[in-house]
Structures are given as C-alpha cells and as structure tokens.
JSON list of C-alpha atoms and ligand atoms in Angstrom, two decimals:
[
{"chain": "I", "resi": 120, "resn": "UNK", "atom": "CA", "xyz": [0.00, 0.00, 0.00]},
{"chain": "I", "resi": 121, "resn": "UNK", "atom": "CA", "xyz": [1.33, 3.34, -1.20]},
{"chain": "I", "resi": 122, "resn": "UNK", "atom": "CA", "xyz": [1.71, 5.61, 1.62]},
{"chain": "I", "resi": 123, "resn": "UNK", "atom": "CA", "xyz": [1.26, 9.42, 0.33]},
{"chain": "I", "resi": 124, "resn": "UNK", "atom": "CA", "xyz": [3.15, 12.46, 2.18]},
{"chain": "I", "resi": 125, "resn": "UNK", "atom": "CA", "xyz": [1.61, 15.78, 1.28]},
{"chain": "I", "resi": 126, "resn": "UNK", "atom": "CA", "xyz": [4.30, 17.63, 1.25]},
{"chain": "I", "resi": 127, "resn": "UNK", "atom": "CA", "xyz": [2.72, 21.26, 2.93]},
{"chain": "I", "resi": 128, "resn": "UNK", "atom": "CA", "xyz": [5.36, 23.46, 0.63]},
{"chain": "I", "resi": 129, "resn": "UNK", "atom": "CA", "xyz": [2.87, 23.34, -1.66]},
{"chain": "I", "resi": 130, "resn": "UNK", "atom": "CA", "xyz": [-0.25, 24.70, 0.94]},
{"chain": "I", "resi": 131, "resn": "UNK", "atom": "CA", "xyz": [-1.59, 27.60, 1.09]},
{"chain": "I", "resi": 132, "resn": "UNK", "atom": "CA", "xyz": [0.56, 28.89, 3.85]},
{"chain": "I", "resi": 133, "resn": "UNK", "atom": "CA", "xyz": [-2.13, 32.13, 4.80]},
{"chain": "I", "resi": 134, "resn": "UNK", "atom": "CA", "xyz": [-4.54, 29.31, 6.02]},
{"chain": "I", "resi": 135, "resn": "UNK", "atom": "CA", "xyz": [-1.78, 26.18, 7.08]},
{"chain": "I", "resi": 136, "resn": "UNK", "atom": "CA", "xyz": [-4.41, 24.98, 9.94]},
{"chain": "I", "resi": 137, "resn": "UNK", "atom": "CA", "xyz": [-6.73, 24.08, 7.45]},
{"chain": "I", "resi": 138, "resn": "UNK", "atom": "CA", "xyz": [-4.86, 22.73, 5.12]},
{"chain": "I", "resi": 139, "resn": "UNK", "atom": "CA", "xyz": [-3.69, 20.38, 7.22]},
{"chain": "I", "resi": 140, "resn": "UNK", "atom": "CA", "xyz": [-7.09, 19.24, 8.23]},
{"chain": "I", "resi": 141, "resn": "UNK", "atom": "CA", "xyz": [-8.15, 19.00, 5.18]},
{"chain": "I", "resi": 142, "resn": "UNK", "atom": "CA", "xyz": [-4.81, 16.96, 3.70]},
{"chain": "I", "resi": 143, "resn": "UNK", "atom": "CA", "xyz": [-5.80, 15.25, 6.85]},
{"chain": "I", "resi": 144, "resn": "UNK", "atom": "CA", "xyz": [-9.69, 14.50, 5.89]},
{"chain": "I", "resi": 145, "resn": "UNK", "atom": "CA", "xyz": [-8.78, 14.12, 2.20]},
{"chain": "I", "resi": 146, "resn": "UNK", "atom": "CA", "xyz": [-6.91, 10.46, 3.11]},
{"chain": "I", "resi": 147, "resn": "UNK", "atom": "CA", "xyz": [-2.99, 11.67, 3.86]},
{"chain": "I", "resi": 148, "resn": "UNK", "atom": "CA", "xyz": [-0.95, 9.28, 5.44]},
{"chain": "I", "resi": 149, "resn": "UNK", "atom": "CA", "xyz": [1.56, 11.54, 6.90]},
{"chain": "I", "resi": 150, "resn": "UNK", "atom": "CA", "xyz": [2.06, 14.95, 6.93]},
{"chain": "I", "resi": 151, "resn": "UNK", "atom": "CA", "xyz": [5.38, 16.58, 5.32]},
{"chain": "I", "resi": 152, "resn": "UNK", "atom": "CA", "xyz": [7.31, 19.53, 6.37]},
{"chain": "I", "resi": 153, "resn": "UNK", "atom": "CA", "xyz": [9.80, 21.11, 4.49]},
{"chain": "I", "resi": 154, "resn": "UNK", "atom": "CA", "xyz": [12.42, 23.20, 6.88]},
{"chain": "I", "resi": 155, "resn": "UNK", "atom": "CA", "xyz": [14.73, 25.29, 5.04]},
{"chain": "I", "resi": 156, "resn": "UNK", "atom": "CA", "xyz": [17.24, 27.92, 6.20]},
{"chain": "I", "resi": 157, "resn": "UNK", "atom": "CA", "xyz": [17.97, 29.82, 3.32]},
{"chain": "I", "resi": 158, "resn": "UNK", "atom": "CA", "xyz": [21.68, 28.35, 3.52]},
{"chain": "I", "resi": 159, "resn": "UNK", "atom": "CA", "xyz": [21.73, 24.61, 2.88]},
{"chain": "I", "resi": 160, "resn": "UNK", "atom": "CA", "xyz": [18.88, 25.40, 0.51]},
{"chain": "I", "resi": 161, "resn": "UNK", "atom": "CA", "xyz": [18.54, 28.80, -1.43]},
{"chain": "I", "resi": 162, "resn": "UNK", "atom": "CA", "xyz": [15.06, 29.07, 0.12]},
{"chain": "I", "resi": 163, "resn": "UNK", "atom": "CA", "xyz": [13.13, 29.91, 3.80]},
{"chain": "I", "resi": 164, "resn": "UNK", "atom": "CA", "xyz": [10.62, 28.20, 4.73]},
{"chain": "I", "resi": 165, "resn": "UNK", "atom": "CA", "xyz": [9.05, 26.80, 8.60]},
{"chain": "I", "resi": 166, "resn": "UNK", "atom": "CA", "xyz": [10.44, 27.19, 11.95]},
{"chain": "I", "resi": 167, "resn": "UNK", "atom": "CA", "xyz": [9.67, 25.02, 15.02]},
{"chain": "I", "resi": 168, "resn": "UNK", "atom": "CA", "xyz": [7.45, 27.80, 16.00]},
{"chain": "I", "resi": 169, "resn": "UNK", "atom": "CA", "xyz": [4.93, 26.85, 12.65]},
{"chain": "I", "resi": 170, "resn": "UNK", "atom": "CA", "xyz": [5.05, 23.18, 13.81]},
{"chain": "I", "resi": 171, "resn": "UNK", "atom": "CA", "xyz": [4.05, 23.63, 17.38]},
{"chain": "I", "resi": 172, "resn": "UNK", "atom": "CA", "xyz": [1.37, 25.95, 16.19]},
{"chain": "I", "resi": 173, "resn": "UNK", "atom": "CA", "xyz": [0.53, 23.22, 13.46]},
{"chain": "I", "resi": 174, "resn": "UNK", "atom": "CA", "xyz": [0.37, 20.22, 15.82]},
{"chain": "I", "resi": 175, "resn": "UNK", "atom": "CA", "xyz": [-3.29, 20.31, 17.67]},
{"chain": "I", "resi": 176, "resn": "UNK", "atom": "CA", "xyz": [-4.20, 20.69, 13.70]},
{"chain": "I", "resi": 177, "resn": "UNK", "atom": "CA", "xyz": [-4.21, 16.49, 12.72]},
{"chain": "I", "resi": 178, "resn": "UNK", "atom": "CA", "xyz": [-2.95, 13.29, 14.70]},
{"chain": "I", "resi": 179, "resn": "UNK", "atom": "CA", "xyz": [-1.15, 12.04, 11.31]},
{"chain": "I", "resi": 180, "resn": "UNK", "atom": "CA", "xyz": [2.81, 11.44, 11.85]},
{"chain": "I", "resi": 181, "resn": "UNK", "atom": "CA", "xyz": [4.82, 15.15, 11.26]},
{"chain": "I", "resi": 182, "resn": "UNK", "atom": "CA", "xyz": [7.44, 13.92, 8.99]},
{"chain": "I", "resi": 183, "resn": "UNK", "atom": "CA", "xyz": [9.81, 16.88, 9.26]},
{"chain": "I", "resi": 184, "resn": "UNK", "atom": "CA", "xyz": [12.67, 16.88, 6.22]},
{"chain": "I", "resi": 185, "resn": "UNK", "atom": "CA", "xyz": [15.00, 19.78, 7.95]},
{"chain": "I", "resi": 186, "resn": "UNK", "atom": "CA", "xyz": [16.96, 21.05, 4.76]},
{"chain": "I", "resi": 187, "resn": "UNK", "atom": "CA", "xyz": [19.19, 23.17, 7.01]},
{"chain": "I", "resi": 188, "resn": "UNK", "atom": "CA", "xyz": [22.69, 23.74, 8.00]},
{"chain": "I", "resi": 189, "resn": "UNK", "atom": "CA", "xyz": [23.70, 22.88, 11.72]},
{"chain": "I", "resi": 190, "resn": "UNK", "atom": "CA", "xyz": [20.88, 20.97, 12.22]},
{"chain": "I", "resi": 191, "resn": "UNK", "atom": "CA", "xyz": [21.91, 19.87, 15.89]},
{"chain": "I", "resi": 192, "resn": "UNK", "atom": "CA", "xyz": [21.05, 23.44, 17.09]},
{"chain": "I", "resi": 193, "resn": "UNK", "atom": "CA", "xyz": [17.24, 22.47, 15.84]},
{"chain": "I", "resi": 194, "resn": "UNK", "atom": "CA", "xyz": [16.67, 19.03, 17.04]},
{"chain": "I", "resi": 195, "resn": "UNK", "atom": "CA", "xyz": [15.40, 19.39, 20.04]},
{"chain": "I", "resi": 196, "resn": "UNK", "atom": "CA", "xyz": [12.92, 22.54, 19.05]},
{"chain": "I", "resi": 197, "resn": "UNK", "atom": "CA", "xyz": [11.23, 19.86, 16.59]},
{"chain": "I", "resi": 198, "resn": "UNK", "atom": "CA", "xyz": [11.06, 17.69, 18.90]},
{"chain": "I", "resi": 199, "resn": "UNK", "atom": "CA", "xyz": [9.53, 20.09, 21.50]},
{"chain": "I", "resi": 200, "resn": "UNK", "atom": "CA", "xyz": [7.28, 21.12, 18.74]},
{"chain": "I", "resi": 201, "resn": "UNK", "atom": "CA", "xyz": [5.49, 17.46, 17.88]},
{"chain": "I", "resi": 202, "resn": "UNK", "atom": "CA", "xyz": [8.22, 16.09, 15.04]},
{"chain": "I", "resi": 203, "resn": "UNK", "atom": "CA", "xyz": [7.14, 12.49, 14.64]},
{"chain": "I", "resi": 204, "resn": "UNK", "atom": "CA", "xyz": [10.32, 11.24, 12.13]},
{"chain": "I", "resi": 205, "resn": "UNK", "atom": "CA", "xyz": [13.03, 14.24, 11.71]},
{"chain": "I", "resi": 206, "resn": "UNK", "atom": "CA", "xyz": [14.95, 13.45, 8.98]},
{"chain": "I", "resi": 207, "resn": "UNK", "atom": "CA", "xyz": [18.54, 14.91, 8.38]},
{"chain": "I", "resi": 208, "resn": "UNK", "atom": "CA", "xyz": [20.29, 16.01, 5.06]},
{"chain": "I", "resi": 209, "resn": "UNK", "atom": "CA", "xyz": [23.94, 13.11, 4.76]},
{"chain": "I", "resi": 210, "resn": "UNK", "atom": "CA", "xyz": [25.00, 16.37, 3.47]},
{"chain": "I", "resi": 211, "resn": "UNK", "atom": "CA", "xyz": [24.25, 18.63, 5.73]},
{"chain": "I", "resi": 212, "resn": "UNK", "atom": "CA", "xyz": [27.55, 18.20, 8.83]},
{"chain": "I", "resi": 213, "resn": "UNK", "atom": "CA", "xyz": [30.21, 16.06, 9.58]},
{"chain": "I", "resi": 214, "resn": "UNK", "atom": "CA", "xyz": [28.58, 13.84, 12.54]},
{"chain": "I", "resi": 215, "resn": "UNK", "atom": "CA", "xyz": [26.01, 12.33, 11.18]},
{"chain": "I", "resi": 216, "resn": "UNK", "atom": "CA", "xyz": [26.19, 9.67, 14.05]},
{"chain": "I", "resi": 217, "resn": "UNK", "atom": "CA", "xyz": [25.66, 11.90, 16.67]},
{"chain": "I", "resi": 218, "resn": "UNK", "atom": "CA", "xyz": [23.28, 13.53, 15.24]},
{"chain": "I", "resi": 219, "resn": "UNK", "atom": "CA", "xyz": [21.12, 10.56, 14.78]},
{"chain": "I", "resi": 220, "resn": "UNK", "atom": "CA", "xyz": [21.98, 9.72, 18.05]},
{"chain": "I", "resi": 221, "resn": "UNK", "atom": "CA", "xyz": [20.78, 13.15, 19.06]},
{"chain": "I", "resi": 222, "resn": "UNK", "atom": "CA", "xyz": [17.20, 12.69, 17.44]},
{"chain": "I", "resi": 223, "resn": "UNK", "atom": "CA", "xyz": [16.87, 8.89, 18.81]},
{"chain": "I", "resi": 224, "resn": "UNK", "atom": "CA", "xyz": [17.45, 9.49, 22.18]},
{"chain": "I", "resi": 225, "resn": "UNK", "atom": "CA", "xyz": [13.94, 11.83, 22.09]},
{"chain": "I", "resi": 226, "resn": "UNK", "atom": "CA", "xyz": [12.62, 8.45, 21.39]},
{"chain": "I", "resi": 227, "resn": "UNK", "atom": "CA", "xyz": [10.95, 9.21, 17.70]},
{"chain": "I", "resi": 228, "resn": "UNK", "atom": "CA", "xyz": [12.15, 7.83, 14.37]},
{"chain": "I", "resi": 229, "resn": "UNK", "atom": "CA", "xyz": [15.45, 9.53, 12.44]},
{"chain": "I", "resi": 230, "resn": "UNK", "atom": "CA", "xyz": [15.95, 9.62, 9.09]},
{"chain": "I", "resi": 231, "resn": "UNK", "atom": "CA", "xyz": [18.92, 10.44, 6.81]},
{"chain": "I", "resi": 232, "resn": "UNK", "atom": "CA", "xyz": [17.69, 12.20, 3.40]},
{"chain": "I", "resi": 233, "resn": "UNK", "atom": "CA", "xyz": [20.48, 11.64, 0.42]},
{"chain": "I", "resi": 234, "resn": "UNK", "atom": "CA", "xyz": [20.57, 14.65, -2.46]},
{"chain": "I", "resi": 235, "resn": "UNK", "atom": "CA", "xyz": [20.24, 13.71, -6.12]},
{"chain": "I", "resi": 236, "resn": "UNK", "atom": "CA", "xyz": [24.17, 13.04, -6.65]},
{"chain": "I", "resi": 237, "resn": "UNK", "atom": "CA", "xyz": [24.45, 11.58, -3.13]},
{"chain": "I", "resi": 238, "resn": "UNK", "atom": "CA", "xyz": [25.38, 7.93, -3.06]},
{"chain": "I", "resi": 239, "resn": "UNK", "atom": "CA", "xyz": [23.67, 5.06, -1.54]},
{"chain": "I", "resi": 240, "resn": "UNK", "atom": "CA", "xyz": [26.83, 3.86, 0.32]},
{"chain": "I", "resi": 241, "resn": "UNK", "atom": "CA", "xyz": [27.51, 6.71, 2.28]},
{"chain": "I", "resi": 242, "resn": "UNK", "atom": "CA", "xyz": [24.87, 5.27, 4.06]},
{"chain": "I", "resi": 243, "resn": "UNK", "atom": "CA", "xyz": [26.75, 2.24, 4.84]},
{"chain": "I", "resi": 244, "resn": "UNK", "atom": "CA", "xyz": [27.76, 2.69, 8.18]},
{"chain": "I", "resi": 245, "resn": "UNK", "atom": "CA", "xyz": [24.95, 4.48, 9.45]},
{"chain": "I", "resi": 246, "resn": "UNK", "atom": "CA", "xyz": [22.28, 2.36, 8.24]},
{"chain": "I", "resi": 247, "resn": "UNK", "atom": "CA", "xyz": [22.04, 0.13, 11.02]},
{"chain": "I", "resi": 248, "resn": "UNK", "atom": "CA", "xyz": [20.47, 3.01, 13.04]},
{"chain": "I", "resi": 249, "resn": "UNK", "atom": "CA", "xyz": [18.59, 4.73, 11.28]},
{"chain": "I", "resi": 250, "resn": "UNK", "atom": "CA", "xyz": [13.96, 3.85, 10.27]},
{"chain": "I", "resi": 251, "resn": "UNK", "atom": "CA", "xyz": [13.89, 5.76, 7.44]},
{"chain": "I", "resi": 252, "resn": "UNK", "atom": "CA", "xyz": [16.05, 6.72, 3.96]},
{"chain": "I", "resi": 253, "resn": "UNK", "atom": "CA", "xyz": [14.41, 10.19, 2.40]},
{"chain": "I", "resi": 254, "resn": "UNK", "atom": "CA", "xyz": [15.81, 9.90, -1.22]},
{"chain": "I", "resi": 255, "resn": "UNK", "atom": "CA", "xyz": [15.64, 13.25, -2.78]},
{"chain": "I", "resi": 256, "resn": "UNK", "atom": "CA", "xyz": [14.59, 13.18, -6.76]},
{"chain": "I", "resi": 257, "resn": "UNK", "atom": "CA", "xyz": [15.00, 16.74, -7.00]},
{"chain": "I", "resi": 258, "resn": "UNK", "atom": "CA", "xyz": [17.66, 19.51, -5.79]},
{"chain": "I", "resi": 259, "resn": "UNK", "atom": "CA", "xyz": [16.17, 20.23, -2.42]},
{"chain": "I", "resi": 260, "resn": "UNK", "atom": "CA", "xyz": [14.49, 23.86, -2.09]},
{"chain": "I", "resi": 261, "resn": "UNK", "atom": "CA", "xyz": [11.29, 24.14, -3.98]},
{"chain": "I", "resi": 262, "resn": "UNK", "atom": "CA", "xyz": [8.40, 22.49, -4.93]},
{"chain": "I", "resi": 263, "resn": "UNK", "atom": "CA", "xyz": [7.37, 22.07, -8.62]},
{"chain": "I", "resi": 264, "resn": "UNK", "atom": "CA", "xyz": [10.83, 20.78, -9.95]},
{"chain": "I", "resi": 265, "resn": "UNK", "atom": "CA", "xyz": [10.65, 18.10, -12.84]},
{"chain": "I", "resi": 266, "resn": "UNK", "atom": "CA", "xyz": [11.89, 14.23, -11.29]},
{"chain": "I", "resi": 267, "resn": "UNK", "atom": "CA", "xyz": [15.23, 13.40, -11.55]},
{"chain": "I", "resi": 268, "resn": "UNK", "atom": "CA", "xyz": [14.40, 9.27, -12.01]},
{"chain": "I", "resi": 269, "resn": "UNK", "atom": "CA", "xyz": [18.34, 8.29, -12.32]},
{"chain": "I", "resi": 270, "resn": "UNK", "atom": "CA", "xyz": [18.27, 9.29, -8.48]},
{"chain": "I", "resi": 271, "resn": "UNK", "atom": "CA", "xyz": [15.43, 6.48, -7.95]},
{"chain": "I", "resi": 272, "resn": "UNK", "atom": "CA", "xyz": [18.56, 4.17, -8.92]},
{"chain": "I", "resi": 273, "resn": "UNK", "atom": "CA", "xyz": [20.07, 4.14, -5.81]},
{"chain": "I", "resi": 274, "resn": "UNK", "atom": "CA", "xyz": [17.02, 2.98, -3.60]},
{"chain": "I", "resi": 275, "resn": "UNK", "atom": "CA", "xyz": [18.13, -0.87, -4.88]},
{"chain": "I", "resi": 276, "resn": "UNK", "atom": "CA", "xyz": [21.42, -0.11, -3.02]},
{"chain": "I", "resi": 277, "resn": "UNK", "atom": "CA", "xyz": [19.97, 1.17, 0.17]},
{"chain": "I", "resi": 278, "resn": "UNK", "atom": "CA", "xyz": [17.77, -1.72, 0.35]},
{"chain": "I", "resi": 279, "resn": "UNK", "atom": "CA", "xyz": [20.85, -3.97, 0.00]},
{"chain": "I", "resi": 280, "resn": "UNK", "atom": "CA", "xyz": [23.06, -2.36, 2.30]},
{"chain": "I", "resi": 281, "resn": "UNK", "atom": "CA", "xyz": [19.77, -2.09, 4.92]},
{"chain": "I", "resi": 282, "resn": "UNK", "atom": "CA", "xyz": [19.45, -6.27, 5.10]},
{"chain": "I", "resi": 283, "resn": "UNK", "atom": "CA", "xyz": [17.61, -7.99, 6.84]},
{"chain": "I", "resi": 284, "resn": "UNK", "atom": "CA", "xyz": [15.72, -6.23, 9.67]},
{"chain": "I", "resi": 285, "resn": "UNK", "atom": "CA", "xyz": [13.45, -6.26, 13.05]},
{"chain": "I", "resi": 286, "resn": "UNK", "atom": "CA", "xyz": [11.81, -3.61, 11.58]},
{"chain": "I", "resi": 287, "resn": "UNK", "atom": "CA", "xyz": [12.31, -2.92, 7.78]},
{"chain": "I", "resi": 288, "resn": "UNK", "atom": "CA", "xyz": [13.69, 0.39, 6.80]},
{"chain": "I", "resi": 289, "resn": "UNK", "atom": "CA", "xyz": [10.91, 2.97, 5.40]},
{"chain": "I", "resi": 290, "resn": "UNK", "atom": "CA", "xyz": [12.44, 4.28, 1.94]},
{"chain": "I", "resi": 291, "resn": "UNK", "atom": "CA", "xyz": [10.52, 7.70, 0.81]},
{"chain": "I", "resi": 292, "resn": "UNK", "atom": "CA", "xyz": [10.67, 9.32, -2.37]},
{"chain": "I", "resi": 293, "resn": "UNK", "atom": "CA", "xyz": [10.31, 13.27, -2.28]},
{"chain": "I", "resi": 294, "resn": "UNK", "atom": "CA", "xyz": [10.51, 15.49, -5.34]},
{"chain": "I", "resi": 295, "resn": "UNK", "atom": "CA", "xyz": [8.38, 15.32, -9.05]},
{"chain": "I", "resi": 296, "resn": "UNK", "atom": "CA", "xyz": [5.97, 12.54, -7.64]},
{"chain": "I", "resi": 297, "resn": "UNK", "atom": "CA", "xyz": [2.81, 12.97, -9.40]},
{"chain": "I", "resi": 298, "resn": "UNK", "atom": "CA", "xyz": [0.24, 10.50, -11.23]},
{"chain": "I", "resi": 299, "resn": "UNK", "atom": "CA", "xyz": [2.94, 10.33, -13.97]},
{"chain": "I", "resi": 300, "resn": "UNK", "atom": "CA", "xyz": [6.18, 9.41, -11.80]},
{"chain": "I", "resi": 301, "resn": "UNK", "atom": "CA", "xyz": [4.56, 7.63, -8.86]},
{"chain": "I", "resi": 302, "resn": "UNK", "atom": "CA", "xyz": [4.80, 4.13, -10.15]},
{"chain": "I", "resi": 303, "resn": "UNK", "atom": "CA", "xyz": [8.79, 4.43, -11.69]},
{"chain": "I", "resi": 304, "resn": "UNK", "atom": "CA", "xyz": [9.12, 5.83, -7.73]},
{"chain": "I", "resi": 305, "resn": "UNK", "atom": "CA", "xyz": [7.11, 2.44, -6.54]},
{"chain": "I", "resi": 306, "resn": "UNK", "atom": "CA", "xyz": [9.16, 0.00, -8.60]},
{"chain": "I", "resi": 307, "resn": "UNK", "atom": "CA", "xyz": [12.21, 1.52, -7.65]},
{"chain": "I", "resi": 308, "resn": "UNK", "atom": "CA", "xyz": [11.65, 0.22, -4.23]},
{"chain": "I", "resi": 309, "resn": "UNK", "atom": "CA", "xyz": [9.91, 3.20, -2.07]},
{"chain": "I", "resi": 310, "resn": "UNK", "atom": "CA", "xyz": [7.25, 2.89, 0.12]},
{"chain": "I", "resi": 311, "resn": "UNK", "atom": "CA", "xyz": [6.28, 6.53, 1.17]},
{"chain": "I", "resi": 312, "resn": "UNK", "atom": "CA", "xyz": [5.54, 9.67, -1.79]},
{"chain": "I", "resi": 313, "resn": "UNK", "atom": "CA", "xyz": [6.09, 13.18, -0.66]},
{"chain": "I", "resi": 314, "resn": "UNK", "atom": "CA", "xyz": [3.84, 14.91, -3.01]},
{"chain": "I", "resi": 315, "resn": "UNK", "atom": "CA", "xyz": [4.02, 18.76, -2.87]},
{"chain": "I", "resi": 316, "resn": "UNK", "atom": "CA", "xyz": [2.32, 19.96, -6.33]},
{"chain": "I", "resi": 317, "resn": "UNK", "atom": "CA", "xyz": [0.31, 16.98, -7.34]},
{"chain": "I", "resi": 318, "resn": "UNK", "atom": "CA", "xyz": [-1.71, 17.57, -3.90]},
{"chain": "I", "resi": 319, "resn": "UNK", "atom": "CA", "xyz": [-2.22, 21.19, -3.48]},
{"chain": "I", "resi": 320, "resn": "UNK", "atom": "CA", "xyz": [-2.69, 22.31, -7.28]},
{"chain": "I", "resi": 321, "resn": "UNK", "atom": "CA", "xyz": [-6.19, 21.67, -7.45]},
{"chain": "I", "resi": 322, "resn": "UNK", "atom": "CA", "xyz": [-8.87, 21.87, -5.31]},
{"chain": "I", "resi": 323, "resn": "UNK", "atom": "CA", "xyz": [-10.05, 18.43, -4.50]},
{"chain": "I", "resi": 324, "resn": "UNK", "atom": "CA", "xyz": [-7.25, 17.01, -2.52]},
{"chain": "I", "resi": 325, "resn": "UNK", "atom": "CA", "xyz": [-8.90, 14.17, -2.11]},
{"chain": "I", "resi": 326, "resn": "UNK", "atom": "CA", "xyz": [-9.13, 13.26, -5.75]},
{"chain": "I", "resi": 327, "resn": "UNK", "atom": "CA", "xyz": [-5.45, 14.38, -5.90]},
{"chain": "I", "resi": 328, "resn": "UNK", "atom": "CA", "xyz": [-4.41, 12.13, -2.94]},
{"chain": "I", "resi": 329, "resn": "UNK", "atom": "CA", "xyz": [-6.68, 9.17, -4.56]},
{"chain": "I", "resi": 330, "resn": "UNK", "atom": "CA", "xyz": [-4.96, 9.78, -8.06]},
{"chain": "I", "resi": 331, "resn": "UNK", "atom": "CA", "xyz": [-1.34, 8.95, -6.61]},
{"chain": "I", "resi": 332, "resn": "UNK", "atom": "CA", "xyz": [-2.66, 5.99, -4.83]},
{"chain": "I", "resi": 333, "resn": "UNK", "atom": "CA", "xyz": [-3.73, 4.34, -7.67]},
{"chain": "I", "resi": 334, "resn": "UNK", "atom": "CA", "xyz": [-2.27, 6.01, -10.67]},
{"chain": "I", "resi": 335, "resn": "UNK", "atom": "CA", "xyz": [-0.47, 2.95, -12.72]},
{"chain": "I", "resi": 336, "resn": "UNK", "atom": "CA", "xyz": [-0.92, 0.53, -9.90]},
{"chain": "H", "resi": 252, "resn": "DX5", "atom": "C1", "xyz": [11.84, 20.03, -2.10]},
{"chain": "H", "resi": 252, "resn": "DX5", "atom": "C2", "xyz": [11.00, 19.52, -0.96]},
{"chain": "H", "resi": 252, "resn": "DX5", "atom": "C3", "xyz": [9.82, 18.74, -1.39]},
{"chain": "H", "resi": 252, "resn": "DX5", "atom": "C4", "xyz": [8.83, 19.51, -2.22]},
{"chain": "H", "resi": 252, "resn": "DX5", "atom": "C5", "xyz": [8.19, 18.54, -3.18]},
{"chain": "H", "resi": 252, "resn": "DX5", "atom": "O1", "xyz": [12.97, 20.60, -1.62]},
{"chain": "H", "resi": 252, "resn": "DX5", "atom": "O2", "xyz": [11.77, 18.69, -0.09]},
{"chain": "H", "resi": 252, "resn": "DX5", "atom": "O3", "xyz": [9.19, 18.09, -0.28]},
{"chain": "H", "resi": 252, "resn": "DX5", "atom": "O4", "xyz": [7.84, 20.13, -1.48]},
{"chain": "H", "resi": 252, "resn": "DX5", "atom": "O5", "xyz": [7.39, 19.25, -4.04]},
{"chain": "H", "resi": 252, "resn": "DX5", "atom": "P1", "xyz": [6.81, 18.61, -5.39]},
{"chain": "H", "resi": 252, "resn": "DX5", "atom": "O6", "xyz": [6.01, 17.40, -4.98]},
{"chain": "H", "resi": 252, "resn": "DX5", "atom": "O7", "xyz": [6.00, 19.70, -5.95]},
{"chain": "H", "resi": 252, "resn": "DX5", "atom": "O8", "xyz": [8.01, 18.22, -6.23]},
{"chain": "H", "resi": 253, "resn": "ZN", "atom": "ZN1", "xyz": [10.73, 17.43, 1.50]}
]
C-alpha cells in the first residue's frame, strides 16, 4: 500500500491549519514539512514555532525533512514542537552519528535524506540506526521541480546495504511525484511519496491524494 506524504510546501501557507485538516480529511498518510534555512537550501521556509502551532491541527505522523545547516542546534525545538520522524540532510555536517543519536534518544524515528548526486553507500555505516532513507529526486528547495528518475537508482542499493531487519527500513521518495512518476518511484523500491504539487494544485485534494494511490498501480 502506497503511503502518500503531502508535502505542505505546496499549501496555502495564509490558512496552514486548514490545510492540514483537510490533507488530513482528504486520506494523507503523513504529513510533510519542508524546513529550510535559506543556507543549505537557497530558500526559507518553517520554523519550530509553525510546527508547534501546526500540531493540535491532525494526529497524522509530522514527517519533518530539515533542509538546514547545523541541524543539531534544531533538534530538540522539533522535537519540542510534535516532530514524529526528523529526517537529516547526509549532506548537511560532519557527525552524522551523533546527530542521529541526538534525534533517537527523544525516542521518535530519524531519518537520513540523500541529495540527487548523493550515493547510496555513504549510508553504509549508518544504516544500522537509522527507520527511514528520504531519497531526494529533486535539488532540495522548492516544490514544482521536474523528477530526476536516475536518483530512484540508488534505492536498490539502500535496500541492500539495509538487510535484513526487526523492523524494515521505510524508503521515501520526495521530489516530481505525481500521477505520472509515482509508479517508476514504486518500482524503484519506495514505500512513502512526498507529493508537494500533485496535492495542493487543485482543489479536490482528495481526488489528488486518490490519483497517486492508484495512478499505474
Ligand atoms: C523540495 C521539498 C519537497 C517539495 C516537493 O525541496 O523537499 O518536499 O515540497 O514538491 P513537489 O512534490 O511539488 O516536487
Ligand atoms: Zn521534502
């Protein structure tokens, strides 16, 4: 079963509230957050202070992708502020160990995101650790970008180098998935779709939610 991410980039940020409800009403699986700082990413986006305000909105997961430089100074804000999974950029510091280490010991799920020309094994010795790859199939900092589907290559790898698990690692896609995309993104090997544009473009989200769900399957 395809899980679907709307990715909240992509919201109508005057009115975020309800647009998570209705994301929430319309059959979402998780919710998406985009964090940027203007620095890792050429863009600004949400603070902590957007999330906690966000939370009492929906009971689905926050799945917070923190596109940002330094993360460690953030952690424990998204955490404070109801982060379900906080996902990390591999390209974002030097400790990517501690860091993880940082975001398990709040007790919720970390997850390392890899950049289009990111490799799968520099994953290799963090892997072990980690419930959830976020493999990025656009440059991270907007919404709207065309897929890159050579990055989908790598998710193959990751599943390899992952093994066999208690639990098995969650693989999400995020960037270009739409009706059109979703199903190279499914074969590939991913199990959750971040969907920014497909979701929010029109106005029956949904029909947009139900599209991805069953477009090509
Ligand atoms: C890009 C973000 C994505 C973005 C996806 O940097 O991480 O989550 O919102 O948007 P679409 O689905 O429009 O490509
Ligand atoms: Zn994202």
């Amino acid at each position: 079963m395809r899980m679907i991410a709307p990715s909240i980039l992509s919201a109508d940020f005057s009115r975020l509230g309800d647009e998570i409800k209705a994301i929430d009403r319309a059959g979402a699986d998780l919710i998406h957050i985009d964090v940027m700082d203007g620095h890792f990413v050429p863009n600004l986006t949400i603070g902590p202070g957007v999330v906690k305000a966000l939370r009492p909105h929906s009971k689905l997961l926050f799945d917070v992708h923190l596109m940002i430089s330094e993360p460690e100074r953030y952690i424990d804000a998204f955490v404070e502020a109801g982060a379900d999974i906080l996902t990390v950029h591999q390209e974002s510091g030097a400790h990517l160990h501690r860091l993880i280490q940082m975001i398990k010991a709040h007790n919720i799920k970390a997850g390392v995101s890899l950049n289009p020309a990111t490799p799968a094994i520099m994953l290799e010795d963090i892997i072990s650790e980690i419930d959830m790859v976020l493999v990025m199939t656009v440059n991270p900092g907007f919404g709207g970008q065309a897929m890159i589907p050579a990055a989908l290559n790598k998710i193959a790898r990751i599943r390899e180098l992952a093994g066999e698990r208690e639990k098995p690692l969650l693989i999400e896609v995020d960037g270009g998935i739409k009706a059109e995309t979703i199903a190279i993104a499914e074969a590939a090997g991913a199990d959750i779709f971040v969907a920014g544009s497909a979701v929010f473009s029109s106005d029956d989200y949904e029909a947009n939610i139900q599209a991805l769900k069953k477009a090509g399957a």
